[in-house]
Amino acid sequence: MNRQQLVAWQLAEIQALGHVGTWEFHPSFEKLVWSDETCRIMGIGKSGFDGRTETYLLMVHPDDRPMVLAALRENRQQPRRIELEHRVVRPDGTARHVRVQGVPYFDESGTLMLAGTVHDITELRQSTASLQAMSRKLLGTLEAMSDAFYTLDRQWRFTYLNGAAERLLRRARQELLGKVLWEEYPDLVGTWFGAQYELVMAHRRPAAFEEYYDPLQVWKDVRIFPTEEGLAAYTTDITERKRLEEMERESTERFRMVARVTSDIIWDWDVPHDRLWWSEGVQSVFGYGAETFTDGINDWASRIAPEDRERVVGGLYAAMGGGQATWRAEYRFLRQGGTYVSVRDQGVFRRDAEGATLNVVGAMLDITAEKQAEAERRAAEARNRLLASLLDKAHDAISVSGADLRITYWNQGAERLFGWTAAEAIGKKKSELLTLDEQDLEQAFEQALRKGEWRGELTKRRKDGRAVPVESHLTLVRGDDGQPQSILAIDTDITQRKRDEQAILNLAFFDPLTRLPNRRLLLDRLRHAVAATKRDGHGGAVLFIDLDNFKTLNDTLGHDKGDQLLQQVARRLEARVSRGSDTVARHGGDEFVIVLESLSTDPEEAAAQAELVAEKLLGAFAEPFQLDGHQHHTSPSVGVALFDKNMKDIDELLKRADLAMYQAKAAGRNTIRFFDLHMQTVINARVELEADLRHSLQTHGFTLHYQRQTDSNGALVGAEALLRWQRPGSRQVSPSVFIPLAEETGLILPLGEWVLEAACRQLVCWSSRPQTAHLTMAVNVSARQFRQPGFVDQVLQVIERTGADPRRIKLELTESLLLANIENTIDTMHALKENGIGFALDDFGTGYSSLAYLKRLPLDQLKIDQSFVRDVLTDPNDAAIARTILGLGHTLGLDVIAEGVETAGQRNFLAQHGCRAFQGYLFGQPVAAEQF
């Protein structure tokens, strides 16, 4: 081997060892020359490369080929140093990374050449990629950490910070990288916190600590490690953990404080470690120090009374093993001195996720005093039961109630007297259970509360509704604080005593034969009547009655028959004088006196009222009296004397009535005479008016006028028939004068029938004309007319005779119909309603209508009285009443019509509040049919 061969061999060996091949390019021949190592790198044999650049370019990876081609072109234009990396694809399909380097040079002949090396860097590239992947993974891990991580070099400059470090330090990493720690956070200089960093850097030993960093107001858990570069620090924000620890510490401290101040003894049993903690109360209550309990739960169990121990300890373990939330027991616990204390003990179980008990926290309370109080209470109850049994044997009714009148005790005497059992009475108010007059009972209780006791008579109610008079004694019972606590009531039945008193009263003030008030009681009541007249201004009258020819009866049939007559006369007089305010008395012999109170303030009206009663009394004698099989006819002579607020002498009043009675006898007996001649003149005039009324009824001297009824638009919808009377030889008489007289004398019956028939005939007449065929006819019906037997048949016969349409007839009833015989009234109305006849309630609001009855009446219409309409714009009360009637009508589904409407303002107000029908002078006065 010559020198040249040696050099060639050495070069080949070096290339093979370093995986570096060589190449030459001859521009003049456009030929590449590769070394053996280059061919091996390219994956071909020495003979497999033809030296052309095109063949080389075909071996370059397609993605890298444009880059290589561009480099070759640039070098041909201006030869220079070459350095590039690209991939080649070997014939077997594998790809390799190569680094190509070259330089231009001139050979010995001066020809320009290119020569260089080819280095296979595939393994190097793969190693670099792995390192880069590991680096990226490491950085990802650091960024994902919840702990803050940052590194410092030996000059204390930040070289890396993760995201958690940015959040903890509250600075972006771009602001801190390359910056010195002490300059960015100068407050660390000279602190213990900063000194730890200094120690780790100086001694190259790690450190770990917790510290509160005030500038950022956070708690940090810091771990510092020395590195070749400098330091690496892990920092965790433990502020929340510290806050929870502080809360737990405060909670524990509060628990200990509560345990010190509460009267309960607090204990805590650590079950897994069997440690029992007691609060300080265990010493004050039981005399034990906390250090006494060193043997866990056994220390507690051993001090439980032997007879209670198995039950209590077993119950605790059963509750703990059974998964219960709490445990509770009462037992006796040993005190330091050897005595037992009654306690109430309860505990709450705290368990882990698997249900195992971690600890039991409880409270023990000394209930010795409570037990003693309970025993005393039971003893007191026993005493009370004994006392109650003794009180039950008492004949009187004994009860106890609070200041609110609610009954708390009720003995058997009260059950017997009032009928309610103790179970029914206790808890009820006396005012709702017993009282007929709640005010009397409340006044009695108020006086007992004020003075300490009250005695008096009360009338109370039994369960069956009967009244029972009692003598009541109320005694106030005060509590320990001196405040009123309850009231003891003792009620004695005085029914028999009251009967005896009444019997005595009857003997003193009532006539034993007729059971009427005697002369003594008559004078007393007459004095009260005169006094009442002076107070309120109402009139009054005394009727003196003497039986005609009574002496003849006694002489012929005997005094026993006379007594029977007097008794029967007394009953008939009572029946004709039905007002409770009036008095029927026996004056003596065959004389009776009647006192009438609350008559009219007008003297003439008062005289008429008295005369009407006197007429009724005369009528009471129309039928014969039955005296043991004998029919006896008798008559009275009645004298009437009026009195008013100016009357002073009672005896003078009786003398006047007596004189008037004798005038009646002188006038032929069975008649009435007034003491005042002027009053007699008035009565005579009334008699003449009645005679003319009867005559006009026989001669058809009455007429009907009709007043328009309109709707809210002013359209005519109906009419009301109104009776008019022209007295023979005189002017027209007001209905307010002759209608009451017709009612009193009974003439209203034929007169009412005539009015109904005349109105029906007019309705038939209107039905033949289109403009009036739709009208309704309202006809007033008096109470006496409505209540007469056969009224329904009478009305239906009139309709049949006249041919009127019953659906257009509306009977107007007054509220007086509702005051008596309501069931008969409802039946009569329904009977007429079934035949199509309608009903209106006239003058609504002026009487005493019961709403309970009103909803049962088959009414079609309510009529607002003109007294409310007149002042509806000026009187708030009238306005409120009108609105209420309208609201009531709408609620009950009834039409409402207002009468007496005289102004547009009245109509507008009523229409505004829902009125849809009107009647009054604003729409027209009552006129005859031909003018209507």
Tab-separated table of N, CA and C in Angstrom, residues 874-928:
chain	number	residue	atom	x	y	z
A	874	THR	N	-127.216	65.730	48.704
A	874	THR	CA	-126.792	66.621	49.791
A	874	THR	C	-126.553	65.876	51.106
A	875	ASP	N	-127.142	64.719	51.268
A	875	ASP	CA	-127.022	63.970	52.517
A	875	ASP	C	-126.184	62.709	52.263
A	876	PRO	N	-124.972	62.619	52.827
A	876	PRO	CA	-124.135	61.430	52.598
A	876	PRO	C	-124.807	60.134	53.054
A	877	ASN	N	-125.634	60.225	54.097
A	877	ASN	CA	-126.304	59.009	54.573
A	877	ASN	C	-127.293	58.496	53.535
A	878	ASP	N	-128.110	59.434	52.954
A	878	ASP	CA	-129.060	59.019	51.922
A	878	ASP	C	-128.336	58.477	50.705
A	879	ALA	N	-127.203	59.109	50.358
A	879	ALA	CA	-126.429	58.622	49.208
A	879	ALA	C	-125.912	57.217	49.467
A	880	ALA	N	-125.416	56.975	50.685
A	880	ALA	CA	-124.890	55.649	51.024
A	880	ALA	C	-126.000	54.601	51.001
A	881	ILE	N	-127.201	54.984	51.514
A	881	ILE	CA	-128.322	54.038	51.514
A	881	ILE	C	-128.716	53.693	50.083
A	882	ALA	N	-128.787	54.714	49.209
A	882	ALA	CA	-129.159	54.465	47.809
A	882	ALA	C	-128.159	53.528	47.145
A	883	ARG	N	-126.856	53.800	47.376
A	883	ARG	CA	-125.833	52.922	46.771
A	883	ARG	C	-125.958	51.499	47.310
A	884	THR	N	-126.236	51.375	48.608
A	884	THR	CA	-126.353	50.044	49.213
A	884	THR	C	-127.532	49.274	48.625
A	885	ILE	N	-128.684	49.960	48.455
A	885	ILE	CA	-129.858	49.290	47.884
A	885	ILE	C	-129.570	48.838	46.463
A	886	LEU	N	-128.898	49.684	45.693
A	886	LEU	CA	-128.542	49.297	44.317
A	886	LEU	C	-127.611	48.097	44.317
A	887	GLY	N	-126.588	48.124	45.202
A	887	GLY	CA	-125.663	46.988	45.274
A	887	GLY	C	-126.369	45.716	45.709
A	888	LEU	N	-127.296	45.855	46.701
A	888	LEU	CA	-128.036	44.687	47.184
A	888	LEU	C	-128.909	44.118	46.074
A	889	GLY	N	-129.595	45.015	45.319
A	889	GLY	CA	-130.441	44.548	44.227
A	889	GLY	C	-129.658	43.787	43.184
A	890	HIS	N	-128.506	44.350	42.808
A	890	HIS	CA	-127.685	43.668	41.798
A	890	HIS	C	-127.196	42.337	42.319
A	891	THR	N	-126.793	42.263	43.604
A	891	THR	CA	-126.299	41.005	44.177
A	891	THR	C	-127.389	39.944	44.178
A	892	LEU	N	-128.644	40.347	44.494
A	892	LEU	CA	-129.750	39.393	44.549
A	892	LEU	C	-130.386	39.159	43.189
A	893	GLY	N	-129.876	39.833	42.153
A	893	GLY	CA	-130.433	39.646	40.812
A	893	GLY	C	-131.771	40.336	40.633
A	894	LEU	N	-132.013	41.437	41.361
A	894	LEU	CA	-133.287	42.161	41.287
A	894	LEU	C	-133.110	43.482	40.548
A	895	ASP	N	-134.155	43.880	39.814
A	895	ASP	CA	-134.163	45.223	39.236
A	895	ASP	C	-134.370	46.237	40.353
A	896	VAL	N	-133.871	47.459	40.141
A	896	VAL	CA	-134.050	48.520	41.122
A	896	VAL	C	-134.598	49.747	40.400
A	897	ILE	N	-135.689	50.321	40.950
A	897	ILE	CA	-136.260	51.546	40.404
A	897	ILE	C	-136.274	52.588	41.504
A	898	ALA	N	-135.958	53.826	41.135
A	898	ALA	CA	-135.959	54.926	42.103
A	898	ALA	C	-137.191	55.781	41.867
A	899	GLU	N	-137.944	56.048	42.943
A	899	GLU	CA	-139.123	56.903	42.814
A	899	GLU	C	-138.818	58.279	43.408
A	900	GLY	N	-139.612	59.264	42.995
A	900	GLY	CA	-139.424	60.618	43.510
A	900	GLY	C	-138.258	61.346	42.880
A	901	VAL	N	-137.821	60.966	41.657
A	901	VAL	CA	-136.717	61.637	40.978
A	901	VAL	C	-137.252	62.935	40.377
A	902	GLU	N	-136.716	64.060	40.860
A	902	GLU	CA	-137.239	65.357	40.432
A	902	GLU	C	-136.219	66.177	39.660
A	903	THR	N	-134.932	65.836	39.753
A	903	THR	CA	-133.895	66.630	39.074
A	903	THR	C	-132.991	65.709	38.272
A	904	ALA	N	-132.352	66.330	37.266
A	904	ALA	CA	-131.397	65.578	36.440
A	904	ALA	C	-130.201	65.134	37.278
A	905	GLY	N	-129.825	65.937	38.250
A	905	GLY	CA	-128.696	65.564	39.105
A	905	GLY	C	-128.976	64.280	39.883
A	906	GLN	N	-130.198	64.174	40.403
A	906	GLN	CA	-130.576	62.953	41.110
A	906	GLN	C	-130.523	61.752	40.173
A	907	ARG	N	-131.076	61.914	38.981
A	907	ARG	CA	-131.066	60.806	38.016
A	907	ARG	C	-129.642	60.417	37.662
A	908	ASN	N	-128.783	61.398	37.393
A	908	ASN	CA	-127.403	61.092	36.993
A	908	ASN	C	-126.656	60.363	38.109
A	909	PHE	N	-126.838	60.811	39.352
A	909	PHE	CA	-126.160	60.134	40.476
A	909	PHE	C	-126.604	58.682	40.565
A	910	LEU	N	-127.922	58.461	40.477
A	910	LEU	CA	-128.437	57.092	40.586
A	910	LEU	C	-127.981	56.244	39.406
A	911	ALA	N	-128.007	56.820	38.212
A	911	ALA	CA	-127.563	56.057	37.033
A	911	ALA	C	-126.092	55.712	37.134
A	912	GLN	N	-125.298	56.651	37.662
A	912	GLN	CA	-123.857	56.409	37.811
A	912	GLN	C	-123.591	55.213	38.702
A	913	HIS	N	-124.474	54.958	39.677
A	913	HIS	CA	-124.271	53.852	40.609
A	913	HIS	C	-125.125	52.637	40.259
A	914	GLY	N	-125.591	52.560	39.003
A	914	GLY	CA	-126.178	51.319	38.523
A	914	GLY	C	-127.681	51.291	38.454
A	915	CYS	N	-128.391	52.419	38.714
A	915	CYS	CA	-129.850	52.418	38.617
A	915	CYS	C	-130.257	52.503	37.152
A	916	ARG	N	-131.227	51.659	36.744
A	916	ARG	CA	-131.637	51.601	35.336
A	916	ARG	C	-133.120	51.932	35.130
A	917	ALA	N	-133.838	52.268	36.208
A	917	ALA	CA	-135.259	52.600	36.068
A	917	ALA	C	-135.588	53.750	37.014
A	918	PHE	N	-136.491	54.648	36.540
A	918	PHE	CA	-136.756	55.871	37.300
A	918	PHE	C	-138.239	56.198	37.230
A	919	GLN	N	-138.695	56.960	38.277
A	919	GLN	CA	-140.085	57.432	38.351
A	919	GLN	C	-140.071	58.717	39.152
A	920	GLY	N	-140.782	59.734	38.690
A	920	GLY	CA	-140.825	60.985	39.435
A	920	GLY	C	-141.233	62.146	38.552
A	921	TYR	N	-141.329	63.329	39.167
A	921	TYR	CA	-141.799	64.506	38.438
A	921	TYR	C	-140.870	64.906	37.305
A	922	LEU	N	-139.608	64.482	37.356
A	922	LEU	CA	-138.685	64.789	36.261
A	922	LEU	C	-139.196	64.179	34.952
A	923	PHE	N	-139.930	63.091	35.037
A	923	PHE	CA	-140.419	62.399	33.846
A	923	PHE	C	-141.917	62.605	33.643
A	924	GLY	N	-142.599	63.148	34.649
A	924	GLY	CA	-144.018	63.427	34.478
A	924	GLY	C	-144.804	63.207	35.745
A	925	GLN	N	-145.825	64.033	35.998
A	925	GLN	CA	-146.686	63.882	37.162
A	925	GLN	C	-147.755	62.835	36.869
A	926	PRO	N	-148.371	62.289	37.924
A	926	PRO	CA	-149.481	61.352	37.691
A	926	PRO	C	-150.618	62.067	36.946
A	927	VAL	N	-151.124	61.398	35.902
A	927	VAL	CA	-152.191	61.998	35.085
A	927	VAL	C	-153.225	60.930	34.790
A	928	ALA	N	-154.399	61.402	34.347
A	928	ALA	CA	-155.454	60.465	33.962
A	928	ALA	C	-155.023	59.695	32.720
